[in-house]
Amino acid sequence: MVELNTTVAIIGAGPSGLLLSQLLANAGIDSVIIERSSKNHVLGRIRAGVLEWGTVETLKDAGVSERCFAEGLPHDGFDLFFNGERHRVDVSHYTGKQVMVYGQTEMTKDLIEQREAEEQSIFWSTPDAQLLDVDGNNPKVSFTNVDGKPVTLNAKIIAGCDGFRGISRQAIPQEKLREFERVYPFGWLGVLVDKPPLHHELIYANHQEGFALASMRSNTRSRYYVQCDNGDIVDDWTIDQFWSALITRLGPELGPKVQTGDPLEMSIAPLRSYVAEPMRYGRLFLAGDSAHIVPPTGAKGLNLAVADVRRLARAIERWKLKGADAALEDYSKEALNRVWKVERFSWYLSTMLHQFPEHSAFEKRMQEAEFSYVKSSEAATKSIAENYVGLPF
Ligand code: FAS
Ligand code: PHB
């Protein structure tokens, strides 16, 4: 048996776990990360593409923003497209801020490089972690290391950064957990392609055939999505069917501008809204997708994870350096206050922009009226802008 000690045991080396480790290290607080998958698997994930400015500033504070500023694309706004009508949401005009188009994959790569440069202890390819005594005085994580030896990692705090299908949330007794969920009757089929983007900003489209999103990773690499049925698997779609659906849904003005090609990646993401309360149990603190999921329509999942981590890192720092338990006590309530507002925005935008199989004629009119109101109202457009750019932390 190998016995290790640390201040914070972090479960998961996705954006939440890596960024938390970086922020803690910058405050002189040690941590150990345990990750189920290999480093290459984590680096191979294609996910989010838009960073709120608060996320960019957090990366800057963490000292890992150099490539983001060098290679990221600052955007002043995006387009909503509803049955052939276009409405631009001028985020910079309404909020004085931009968003940054910079892939989550790149952000994860930057964080791993920095953590490794600082010789952070990360146990990769470790699928058997178990959380013990999380509500006691000696929380610990047991797992098997690469040499096949059992390890016990004693910690003062355990950070559950292990995503929606991790183990941390499961460590909270069912009777203590309140769960809220909305599963949407559709998914997103995404394609990554080495072709220039159709437009210099993002376009979110609601067409009677379904939702479509034209995004990007750079000026030479595009990311597109189309709404697909819940039961769909990637093999149900050929790339030609994908391009045809995308071009149709973007309409006669924009569709023909799409430069098609063979995909670098093609995947389906299910859409759900989910929140687990509380985000703390004893010495276990949840951050990111382990505690909540949003439909990607509002580009919030990754950004919400960053907001949790920024708050948790600050609370741990106050507790460790000033013995202030209050900061840890307030973490869950304060984090959830922002989580629910972001859940609302993501649900709102998803409801406005997708075709719902079960929608009645009345609900379809409500969707049209919502778009028509947004298009005609500075106040409604400003509300979308301030949510999209990111609510205050
Ligand atoms: P993550 O899920 O990213 O990371 C959790 C980590 O914990 C993983 O590395 C996992 O391997 C590890 N782990 C799990 N169980 C473990 C265990 N038992 N032991 C140890 N480690 C364990 N957000 C957007 O804003 N826009 C998007 O377009 C978008 N697209 C998405 C597409 C998909 C398919 C998914 C799943 C999510 C998408 N998201 C998107 C949301 C996504 O970006 C998340 O919000 C973000 O990855 C959250 O980061 P983490 O909280 O670190 O969770
Ligand atoms: C992406 O580029 O992957 C992306 C952008 C905006 C979203 C969702 C996904 O709302």
Tab-separated table of C-alpha atoms and ligand atoms in Angstrom:
chain	number	residue	atom	x	y	z
A	1	MET	CA	0.000	0.000	0.000
A	2	VAL	CA	1.231	3.431	-1.040
A	3	GLU	CA	0.134	6.233	1.299
A	4	LEU	CA	0.077	9.784	-0.112
A	5	ASN	CA	-1.044	13.092	1.366
A	6	THR	CA	-2.291	16.282	-0.246
A	7	THR	CA	-4.462	19.272	0.608
A	8	VAL	CA	-6.905	18.847	-2.301
A	9	ALA	CA	-7.627	15.581	-4.126
A	10	ILE	CA	-9.115	16.438	-7.545
A	11	ILE	CA	-11.152	13.800	-9.364
A	12	GLY	CA	-11.009	14.458	-13.118
A	13	ALA	CA	-8.514	16.135	-15.463
A	14	GLY	CA	-11.018	17.936	-17.671
A	15	PRO	CA	-11.136	21.743	-17.744
A	16	SER	CA	-12.573	21.943	-14.203
A	17	GLY	CA	-9.977	19.733	-12.541
A	18	LEU	CA	-7.007	21.131	-14.437
A	19	LEU	CA	-7.969	24.769	-13.898
A	20	LEU	CA	-8.704	24.200	-10.209
A	21	SER	CA	-5.278	22.615	-9.770
A	22	GLN	CA	-3.658	25.586	-11.519
A	23	LEU	CA	-5.473	28.227	-9.475
A	24	LEU	CA	-4.663	26.390	-6.230
A	25	ALA	CA	-0.993	26.012	-7.193
A	26	ASN	CA	-0.797	29.740	-7.922
A	27	ALA	CA	-2.043	30.275	-4.345
A	28	GLY	CA	0.586	27.876	-3.003
A	29	ILE	CA	-1.900	25.071	-2.308
A	30	ASP	CA	-0.980	21.520	-3.346
A	31	SER	CA	-3.294	19.068	-5.088
A	32	VAL	CA	-3.260	15.647	-6.737
A	33	ILE	CA	-5.382	14.871	-9.806
A	34	ILE	CA	-6.796	11.416	-10.539
A	35	GLU	CA	-8.066	10.965	-14.111
A	36	ARG	CA	-9.933	7.912	-15.406
A	37	SER	CA	-8.790	8.277	-19.041
A	38	SER	CA	-5.426	8.573	-20.734
A	39	LYS	CA	-3.932	11.998	-21.434
A	40	ASN	CA	-4.361	11.442	-25.174
A	41	HIS	CA	-8.044	10.611	-24.730
A	42	VAL	CA	-8.604	13.799	-22.740
A	43	LEU	CA	-6.698	15.824	-25.350
A	44	GLY	CA	-8.703	14.229	-28.168
A	45	ARG	CA	-12.091	15.478	-26.987
A	46	ILE	CA	-13.843	18.002	-29.258
A	47	ARG	CA	-16.305	20.061	-27.228
A	48	ALA	CA	-16.935	23.718	-26.487
A	49	GLY	CA	-15.847	26.577	-28.691
A	50	VAL	CA	-16.850	29.912	-27.131
A	51	LEU	CA	-15.281	31.425	-23.987
A	52	GLU	CA	-16.964	34.157	-21.979
A	53	TRP	CA	-14.671	37.089	-21.315
A	54	GLY	CA	-14.712	36.141	-17.626
A	55	THR	CA	-13.293	32.757	-18.590
A	56	VAL	CA	-10.540	34.419	-20.625
A	57	GLU	CA	-9.695	36.655	-17.655
A	58	THR	CA	-9.611	33.620	-15.360
A	59	LEU	CA	-7.181	31.882	-17.742
A	60	LYS	CA	-5.092	35.095	-17.725
A	61	ASP	CA	-5.120	35.190	-13.908
A	62	ALA	CA	-4.105	31.513	-13.951
A	63	GLY	CA	-1.194	32.280	-16.277
A	64	VAL	CA	-2.397	30.027	-19.101
A	65	SER	CA	-3.903	32.493	-21.584
A	66	GLU	CA	-0.960	33.241	-23.901
A	67	ARG	CA	-2.088	30.991	-26.788
A	68	CYS	CA	-5.737	31.912	-26.263
A	69	PHE	CA	-4.906	35.584	-26.901
A	70	ALA	CA	-2.508	34.693	-29.740
A	71	GLU	CA	-4.767	32.231	-31.585
A	72	GLY	CA	-8.283	32.889	-30.275
A	73	LEU	CA	-10.812	34.907	-32.264
A	74	PRO	CA	-12.467	37.752	-30.286
A	75	HIS	CA	-16.076	38.161	-31.466
A	76	ASP	CA	-18.324	41.210	-31.073
A	77	GLY	CA	-21.591	39.396	-31.626
A	78	PHE	CA	-23.513	36.590	-33.315
A	79	ASP	CA	-26.562	36.132	-35.566
A	80	LEU	CA	-29.933	34.586	-34.806
A	81	PHE	CA	-31.661	33.272	-37.919
A	82	PHE	CA	-35.323	32.312	-37.690
A	83	ASN	CA	-37.145	31.001	-40.756
A	84	GLY	CA	-35.196	33.299	-43.107
A	85	GLU	CA	-35.182	36.360	-40.823
A	86	ARG	CA	-31.806	37.458	-39.430
A	87	HIS	CA	-31.117	39.374	-36.214
A	88	ARG	CA	-27.640	40.256	-34.994
A	89	VAL	CA	-26.949	40.325	-31.276
A	90	ASP	CA	-24.261	42.984	-30.919
A	91	VAL	CA	-22.684	41.750	-27.699
A	92	SER	CA	-19.953	44.403	-27.628
A	93	HIS	CA	-22.434	47.249	-28.154
A	94	TYR	CA	-24.728	46.112	-25.323
A	95	THR	CA	-22.104	44.928	-22.817
A	96	GLY	CA	-18.782	46.530	-23.750
A	97	LYS	CA	-17.273	43.031	-23.801
A	98	GLN	CA	-16.466	40.375	-26.401
A	99	VAL	CA	-16.486	36.593	-26.363
A	100	MET	CA	-13.461	34.572	-27.448
A	101	VAL	CA	-13.719	31.715	-29.935
A	102	TYR	CA	-11.091	29.261	-28.691
A	103	GLY	CA	-11.706	25.507	-28.543
A	104	GLN	CA	-11.991	23.687	-25.227
A	105	THR	CA	-9.511	21.202	-26.669
A	106	GLU	CA	-6.905	23.981	-26.925
A	107	MET	CA	-7.674	25.270	-23.441
A	108	THR	CA	-7.262	21.761	-22.033
A	109	LYS	CA	-3.953	21.390	-23.883
A	110	ASP	CA	-2.678	24.700	-22.462
A	111	LEU	CA	-3.665	23.654	-18.929
A	112	ILE	CA	-2.052	20.207	-19.184
A	113	GLU	CA	1.164	21.734	-20.516
A	114	GLN	CA	1.309	24.228	-17.646
A	115	ARG	CA	0.471	21.653	-14.984
A	116	GLU	CA	3.158	19.324	-16.324
A	117	ALA	CA	5.674	22.180	-16.513
A	118	GLU	CA	5.011	22.737	-12.807
A	119	GLU	CA	5.348	18.979	-12.158
A	120	GLN	CA	1.747	18.586	-11.008
A	121	SER	CA	0.943	15.063	-9.856
A	122	ILE	CA	-1.651	13.660	-12.274
A	123	PHE	CA	-2.567	9.957	-12.180
A	124	TRP	CA	-3.746	9.305	-15.765
A	125	SER	CA	-5.581	6.122	-16.879
A	126	THR	CA	-6.865	5.497	-13.325
A	127	PRO	CA	-10.459	4.246	-13.573
A	128	ASP	CA	-10.904	2.733	-10.104
A	129	ALA	CA	-10.858	5.762	-7.797
A	130	GLN	CA	-13.125	5.499	-4.758
A	131	LEU	CA	-14.024	8.314	-2.362
A	132	LEU	CA	-13.930	7.445	1.332
A	133	ASP	CA	-14.966	9.309	4.503
A	134	VAL	CA	-16.004	12.365	2.490
A	135	ASP	CA	-18.174	13.629	5.361
A	136	GLY	CA	-15.656	12.639	8.038
A	137	ASN	CA	-12.412	14.174	9.295
A	138	ASN	CA	-10.116	12.099	7.126
A	139	PRO	CA	-11.397	12.134	3.555
A	140	LYS	CA	-9.398	9.980	1.197
A	141	VAL	CA	-9.302	8.562	-2.303
A	142	SER	CA	-8.253	4.977	-2.942
A	143	PHE	CA	-7.067	3.794	-6.378
A	144	THR	CA	-4.565	1.535	-8.133
A	145	ASN	CA	-1.480	3.166	-9.609
A	146	VAL	CA	0.187	2.351	-12.927
A	147	ASP	CA	2.377	-0.257	-11.189
A	148	GLY	CA	-0.730	-2.051	-9.970
A	149	LYS	CA	-0.109	-0.937	-6.389
A	150	PRO	CA	-3.061	0.148	-4.175
A	151	VAL	CA	-2.809	3.818	-3.235
A	152	THR	CA	-4.531	5.736	-0.442
A	153	LEU	CA	-4.510	9.482	-0.979
A	154	ASN	CA	-5.319	11.374	2.229
A	155	ALA	CA	-6.759	14.828	1.573
A	156	LYS	CA	-8.304	17.739	3.469
A	157	ILE	CA	-10.692	18.435	0.599
A	158	ILE	CA	-11.958	16.372	-2.351
A	159	ALA	CA	-12.973	18.291	-5.496
A	160	GLY	CA	-15.404	16.359	-7.703
A	161	CYS	CA	-14.452	17.578	-11.189
A	162	ASP	CA	-15.328	14.300	-12.887
A	163	GLY	CA	-18.154	15.365	-15.160
A	164	PHE	CA	-21.720	14.144	-15.500
A	165	ARG	CA	-20.845	10.441	-15.435
A	166	GLY	CA	-18.233	10.605	-12.696
A	167	ILE	CA	-18.232	9.113	-9.181
A	168	SER	CA	-18.233	12.263	-7.044
A	169	ARG	CA	-21.922	13.129	-7.207
A	170	GLN	CA	-22.648	9.457	-6.447
A	171	ALA	CA	-20.743	9.878	-3.161
A	172	ILE	CA	-23.505	12.158	-1.880
A	173	PRO	CA	-26.214	10.079	-0.178
A	174	GLN	CA	-29.373	9.995	-2.310
A	175	GLU	CA	-31.445	11.358	0.557
A	176	LYS	CA	-29.206	14.441	0.714
A	177	LEU	CA	-29.323	15.110	-3.038
A	178	ARG	CA	-31.964	17.117	-4.910
A	179	GLU	CA	-31.830	16.572	-8.684
A	180	PHE	CA	-33.513	18.614	-11.408
A	181	GLU	CA	-33.522	17.467	-15.034
A	182	ARG	CA	-34.980	18.258	-18.439
A	183	VAL	CA	-33.981	15.918	-21.272
A	184	TYR	CA	-34.587	17.510	-24.671
A	185	PRO	CA	-36.257	15.492	-27.461
A	186	PHE	CA	-33.279	15.967	-29.780
A	187	GLY	CA	-29.468	16.010	-29.917
A	188	TRP	CA	-26.767	17.875	-31.827
A	189	LEU	CA	-24.807	16.216	-34.602
A	190	GLY	CA	-21.494	18.061	-34.835
A	191	VAL	CA	-18.888	18.143	-37.614
A	192	LEU	CA	-15.366	19.577	-37.509
A	193	VAL	CA	-13.945	20.391	-40.959
A	194	ASP	CA	-10.812	22.079	-42.268
A	195	LYS	CA	-12.682	24.649	-44.367
A	196	PRO	CA	-12.980	28.411	-43.771
A	197	PRO	CA	-16.034	29.453	-41.737
A	198	LEU	CA	-19.116	30.541	-43.605
A	199	HIS	CA	-19.219	33.872	-41.742
A	200	HIS	CA	-16.868	35.798	-39.440
A	201	GLU	CA	-19.279	35.355	-36.502
A	202	LEU	CA	-21.488	32.494	-35.238
A	203	ILE	CA	-24.921	31.887	-36.713
A	204	TYR	CA	-27.703	30.123	-34.737
A	205	ALA	CA	-30.572	29.125	-37.030
A	206	ASN	CA	-34.094	27.802	-36.369
A	207	HIS	CA	-35.565	26.359	-39.567
A	208	GLN	CA	-38.767	24.317	-39.828
A	209	GLU	CA	-36.532	21.285	-40.459
A	210	GLY	CA	-34.536	21.931	-37.317
A	211	PHE	CA	-31.776	23.867	-35.573
A	212	ALA	CA	-28.353	24.520	-37.094
A	213	LEU	CA	-25.246	26.304	-35.798
A	214	ALA	CA	-22.331	27.620	-37.848
A	215	SER	CA	-19.300	28.024	-35.588
A	216	MET	CA	-15.555	27.804	-35.993
A	217	ARG	CA	-12.205	27.023	-34.362
A	218	SER	CA	-10.046	29.327	-36.528
A	219	ASN	CA	-10.181	31.144	-39.874
A	220	THR	CA	-9.445	27.839	-41.600
A	221	ARG	CA	-11.345	25.343	-39.416
A	222	SER	CA	-15.136	25.302	-39.000
A	223	ARG	CA	-17.451	23.624	-36.496
A	224	TYR	CA	-21.039	22.989	-37.570
A	225	TYR	CA	-24.020	21.394	-35.800
A	226	VAL	CA	-27.484	20.293	-36.873
A	227	GLN	CA	-30.333	19.180	-34.609
A	228	CYS	CA	-30.872	15.428	-34.871
A	229	ASP	CA	-33.366	12.979	-33.385
A	230	ASN	CA	-32.789	11.679	-29.876
A	231	GLY	CA	-32.277	8.078	-30.955
A	232	ASP	CA	-29.818	8.977	-33.748
A	233	ILE	CA	-26.296	7.600	-33.829
A	234	VAL	CA	-23.543	9.025	-36.025
A	235	ASP	CA	-23.821	6.056	-38.404
A	236	ASP	CA	-27.396	7.119	-39.190
A	237	TRP	CA	-25.970	10.121	-41.019
A	238	THR	CA	-23.716	10.365	-44.053
A	239	ILE	CA	-21.610	13.499	-44.324
A	240	ASP	CA	-23.570	14.432	-47.457
A	241	GLN	CA	-26.837	14.227	-45.486
A	242	PHE	CA	-25.246	16.437	-42.829
A	243	TRP	CA	-24.184	19.090	-45.367
A	244	SER	CA	-27.582	18.989	-47.038
A	245	ALA	CA	-29.404	19.500	-43.720
A	246	LEU	CA	-27.043	22.309	-42.678
A	247	ILE	CA	-27.319	24.158	-46.008
A	248	THR	CA	-31.122	23.891	-46.007
A	249	ARG	CA	-31.450	25.119	-42.422
A	250	LEU	CA	-29.119	28.089	-42.944
A	251	GLY	CA	-31.414	29.255	-45.729
A	252	PRO	CA	-30.918	30.427	-49.339
A	253	GLU	CA	-28.721	33.455	-48.425
A	254	LEU	CA	-26.184	31.676	-46.176
A	255	GLY	CA	-26.518	27.986	-47.137
A	256	PRO	CA	-24.737	28.251	-50.487
A	257	LYS	CA	-21.736	29.905	-48.783
A	258	VAL	CA	-20.962	26.767	-46.735
A	259	GLN	CA	-17.663	25.178	-47.867
A	260	THR	CA	-18.189	21.435	-47.410
A	261	GLY	CA	-15.529	18.753	-47.085
A	262	ASP	CA	-14.597	15.511	-45.353
A	263	PRO	CA	-15.012	15.732	-41.558
A	264	LEU	CA	-12.093	15.611	-39.123
A	265	GLU	CA	-14.650	14.551	-36.518
A	266	MET	CA	-18.345	13.764	-36.446
A	267	SER	CA	-20.200	13.156	-33.166
A	268	ILE	CA	-23.599	13.423	-31.498
A	269	ALA	CA	-24.154	15.140	-28.141
A	270	PRO	CA	-27.431	14.627	-26.268
A	271	LEU	CA	-29.059	17.754	-24.831
A	272	ARG	CA	-30.160	18.006	-21.248
A	273	SER	CA	-30.536	20.562	-18.471
A	274	TYR	CA	-29.519	19.138	-15.114
A	275	VAL	CA	-28.664	20.460	-11.663
A	276	ALA	CA	-27.711	18.569	-8.502
A	277	GLU	CA	-28.101	20.349	-5.174
A	278	PRO	CA	-26.149	20.828	-2.968
A	279	MET	CA	-22.719	21.101	-4.627
A	280	ARG	CA	-21.072	20.160	-1.352
A	281	TYR	CA	-21.221	17.223	1.049
A	282	GLY	CA	-18.812	17.254	3.984
A	283	ARG	CA	-15.347	17.780	2.522
A	284	LEU	CA	-16.509	16.927	-1.035
A	285	PHE	CA	-17.112	19.887	-3.366
A	286	LEU	CA	-18.572	19.470	-6.874
A	287	ALA	CA	-17.547	21.752	-9.756
A	288	GLY	CA	-18.486	21.771	-13.443
A	289	ASP	CA	-20.401	19.015	-15.197
A	290	SER	CA	-20.346	16.790	-12.080
A	291	ALA	CA	-22.938	19.187	-10.633
A	292	HIS	CA	-24.770	20.561	-13.659
A	293	ILE	CA	-25.316	20.216	-17.387
A	294	VAL	CA	-26.681	22.783	-19.829
A	295	PRO	CA	-27.700	22.338	-23.471
A	296	PRO	CA	-24.803	23.775	-25.546
A	297	THR	CA	-27.084	26.321	-27.268
A	298	GLY	CA	-25.901	29.168	-25.056
A	299	ALA	CA	-22.210	28.099	-25.126
A	300	LYS	CA	-22.317	27.858	-21.324
A	301	GLY	CA	-21.171	24.389	-20.185
A	302	LEU	CA	-17.465	25.060	-20.126
A	303	ASN	CA	-17.894	28.648	-18.936
A	304	LEU	CA	-20.104	27.575	-16.030
A	305	ALA	CA	-17.455	25.046	-15.021
A	306	VAL	CA	-14.854	27.821	-14.980
A	307	ALA	CA	-17.092	29.993	-12.808
A	308	ASP	CA	-17.504	27.158	-10.270
A	309	VAL	CA	-13.771	26.515	-10.195
A	310	ARG	CA	-12.905	30.176	-9.756
A	311	ARG	CA	-15.289	30.364	-6.815
A	312	LEU	CA	-14.108	27.066	-5.283
A	313	ALA	CA	-10.418	27.978	-5.613
A	314	ARG	CA	-11.072	31.288	-3.838
A	315	ALA	CA	-13.002	29.539	-1.050
A	316	ILE	CA	-10.269	26.933	-0.516
A	317	GLU	CA	-7.625	29.657	-0.472
A	318	ARG	CA	-9.534	31.606	2.232
A	319	TRP	CA	-10.033	28.426	4.238
A	320	LYS	CA	-6.390	27.278	3.936
A	321	LEU	CA	-4.640	30.600	4.353
A	322	LYS	CA	-7.019	32.362	6.756
A	323	GLY	CA	-8.760	29.418	8.422
A	324	ALA	CA	-12.052	30.878	7.173
A	325	ASP	CA	-14.523	27.976	7.043
A	326	ALA	CA	-17.307	30.398	6.048
A	327	ALA	CA	-16.050	30.623	2.462
A	328	LEU	CA	-16.361	26.857	2.092
A	329	GLU	CA	-19.754	26.937	3.809
A	330	ASP	CA	-21.068	29.466	1.275
A	331	TYR	CA	-19.661	27.781	-1.850
A	332	SER	CA	-22.665	25.657	-2.802
A	333	LYS	CA	-25.309	28.323	-2.251
A	334	GLU	CA	-23.341	31.021	-4.096
A	335	ALA	CA	-22.396	28.720	-6.980
A	336	LEU	CA	-25.970	27.478	-7.402
A	337	ASN	CA	-27.306	31.017	-7.498
A	338	ARG	CA	-25.323	31.607	-10.703
A	339	VAL	CA	-25.825	28.043	-12.019
A	340	TRP	CA	-29.615	28.446	-12.082
A	341	LYS	CA	-29.417	31.746	-13.965
A	342	VAL	CA	-27.200	30.141	-16.584
A	343	GLU	CA	-29.501	27.096	-16.738
A	344	ARG	CA	-32.364	29.494	-17.415
A	345	PHE	CA	-30.573	31.228	-20.313
A	346	SER	CA	-29.475	27.936	-21.897
A	347	TRP	CA	-33.014	26.546	-21.602
A	348	TYR	CA	-34.511	29.800	-22.976
A	349	LEU	CA	-32.264	29.894	-26.059
A	350	SER	CA	-32.742	26.160	-26.674
A	351	THR	CA	-36.528	26.554	-26.472
A	352	MET	CA	-36.493	29.439	-28.955
A	353	LEU	CA	-34.140	27.882	-31.497
A	354	HIS	CA	-35.093	24.202	-31.854
A	355	GLN	CA	-37.980	22.351	-33.502
A	356	PHE	CA	-39.796	20.344	-30.799
A	357	PRO	CA	-41.623	17.288	-32.175
A	358	GLU	CA	-44.270	17.599	-29.466
A	359	HIS	CA	-44.919	21.327	-29.979
A	360	SER	CA	-48.542	22.262	-30.683
A	361	ALA	CA	-49.438	24.925	-33.274
A	362	PHE	CA	-49.800	27.340	-30.366
A	363	GLU	CA	-46.260	26.615	-29.079
A	364	LYS	CA	-44.862	27.103	-32.569
A	365	ARG	CA	-46.533	30.520	-32.636
A	366	MET	CA	-45.034	31.270	-29.229
A	367	GLN	CA	-41.566	30.526	-30.650
A	368	GLU	CA	-42.184	32.805	-33.607
A	369	ALA	CA	-43.513	35.535	-31.330
A	370	GLU	CA	-40.463	35.226	-29.051
A	371	PHE	CA	-38.117	35.734	-31.982
A	372	SER	CA	-40.230	38.570	-33.358
A	373	TYR	CA	-40.158	40.275	-29.941
A	374	VAL	CA	-36.360	39.859	-29.619
A	375	LYS	CA	-35.888	41.211	-33.134
A	376	SER	CA	-37.961	44.301	-32.313
A	377	SER	CA	-36.709	44.964	-28.770
A	378	GLU	CA	-33.423	46.512	-27.674
A	379	ALA	CA	-34.171	45.365	-24.128
A	380	ALA	CA	-34.706	41.740	-25.163
A	381	THR	CA	-31.613	41.746	-27.367
A	382	LYS	CA	-29.529	43.320	-24.582
A	383	SER	CA	-30.736	40.608	-22.201
A	384	ILE	CA	-29.518	37.900	-24.579
A	385	ALA	CA	-26.227	39.758	-25.038
A	386	GLU	CA	-25.498	40.105	-21.305
A	387	ASN	CA	-26.208	36.418	-20.702
A	388	TYR	CA	-24.180	35.272	-23.713
A	389	VAL	CA	-21.109	37.330	-22.775
A	390	GLY	CA	-21.343	35.929	-19.261
A	391	LEU	CA	-23.075	36.978	-16.048
A	392	PRO	CA	-20.838	38.392	-13.327
A	393	PHE	CA	-19.020	35.755	-11.268
B	1	FAS	P1	-15.542	17.019	-18.224
B	1	FAS	O1	-16.621	15.986	-18.475
B	1	FAS	O2	-14.999	17.792	-19.364
B	1	FAS	O3	-14.286	16.337	-17.505
B	1	FAS	C1	-14.483	15.375	-16.486
B	1	FAS	C2	-13.222	14.531	-16.427
B	1	FAS	O4	-13.365	13.593	-15.354
B	1	FAS	C3	-13.017	13.718	-17.705
B	1	FAS	O5	-11.689	13.856	-18.145
B	1	FAS	C4	-13.340	12.287	-17.276
B	1	FAS	O6	-12.565	11.320	-17.962
B	1	FAS	C5	-12.962	12.319	-15.805
B	1	FAS	N1	-13.645	11.307	-15.005
B	1	FAS	C6	-14.923	10.882	-15.118
B	1	FAS	N2	-15.171	9.908	-14.213
B	1	FAS	C7	-14.011	9.718	-13.516
B	1	FAS	C8	-13.623	8.847	-12.458
B	1	FAS	N3	-14.476	7.959	-11.946
B	1	FAS	N4	-12.361	8.927	-11.983
B	1	FAS	C9	-11.489	9.835	-12.500
B	1	FAS	N5	-11.787	10.683	-13.514
B	1	FAS	C10	-13.043	10.613	-14.015
B	1	FAS	N6	-20.075	23.068	-23.672
B	1	FAS	C11	-20.136	24.202	-24.398
B	1	FAS	O7	-20.078	25.287	-23.819
B	1	FAS	N7	-20.275	24.150	-25.770
B	1	FAS	C12	-20.319	22.954	-26.444
B	1	FAS	O8	-20.434	22.925	-27.662
B	1	FAS	C13	-20.234	21.753	-25.728
B	1	FAS	N8	-20.237	20.528	-26.373
B	1	FAS	C14	-20.195	19.374	-25.629
B	1	FAS	C15	-20.195	18.098	-26.242
B	1	FAS	C16	-20.159	16.925	-25.468
B	1	FAS	C17	-20.177	15.566	-26.155
B	1	FAS	C18	-20.112	17.013	-24.064
B	1	FAS	C19	-20.110	15.756	-23.222
B	1	FAS	C20	-20.092	18.265	-23.448
B	1	FAS	C21	-20.110	19.451	-24.225
B	1	FAS	N9	-20.069	20.710	-23.631
B	1	FAS	C22	-20.121	21.867	-24.334
B	1	FAS	C23	-19.963	20.835	-22.229
B	1	FAS	C24	-18.520	20.631	-21.868
B	1	FAS	O9	-17.739	21.561	-22.550
B	1	FAS	C25	-18.432	20.697	-20.377
B	1	FAS	O10	-19.163	21.789	-19.863
B	1	FAS	C26	-17.014	20.762	-19.892
B	1	FAS	O11	-16.299	19.707	-20.462
B	1	FAS	C27	-17.054	20.676	-18.377
B	1	FAS	O12	-15.806	20.390	-17.933
B	1	FAS	P2	-15.598	19.424	-16.660
B	1	FAS	O13	-16.493	19.873	-15.576
B	1	FAS	O14	-14.132	19.382	-16.445
B	1	FAS	O15	-16.150	18.003	-17.109
B	2	PHB	C1	-18.807	25.327	-30.745
B	2	PHB	O1	-18.111	26.033	-31.518
B	2	PHB	O2	-18.529	24.139	-30.477
B	2	PHB	C2	-20.030	25.945	-30.116
B	2	PHB	C3	-20.213	27.313	-30.210
B	2	PHB	C4	-21.340	27.875	-29.627
B	2	PHB	C5	-22.269	27.060	-28.985
B	2	PHB	C6	-22.075	25.679	-28.904
B	2	PHB	C7	-20.950	25.117	-29.480
B	2	PHB	O3	-23.373	27.622	-28.435
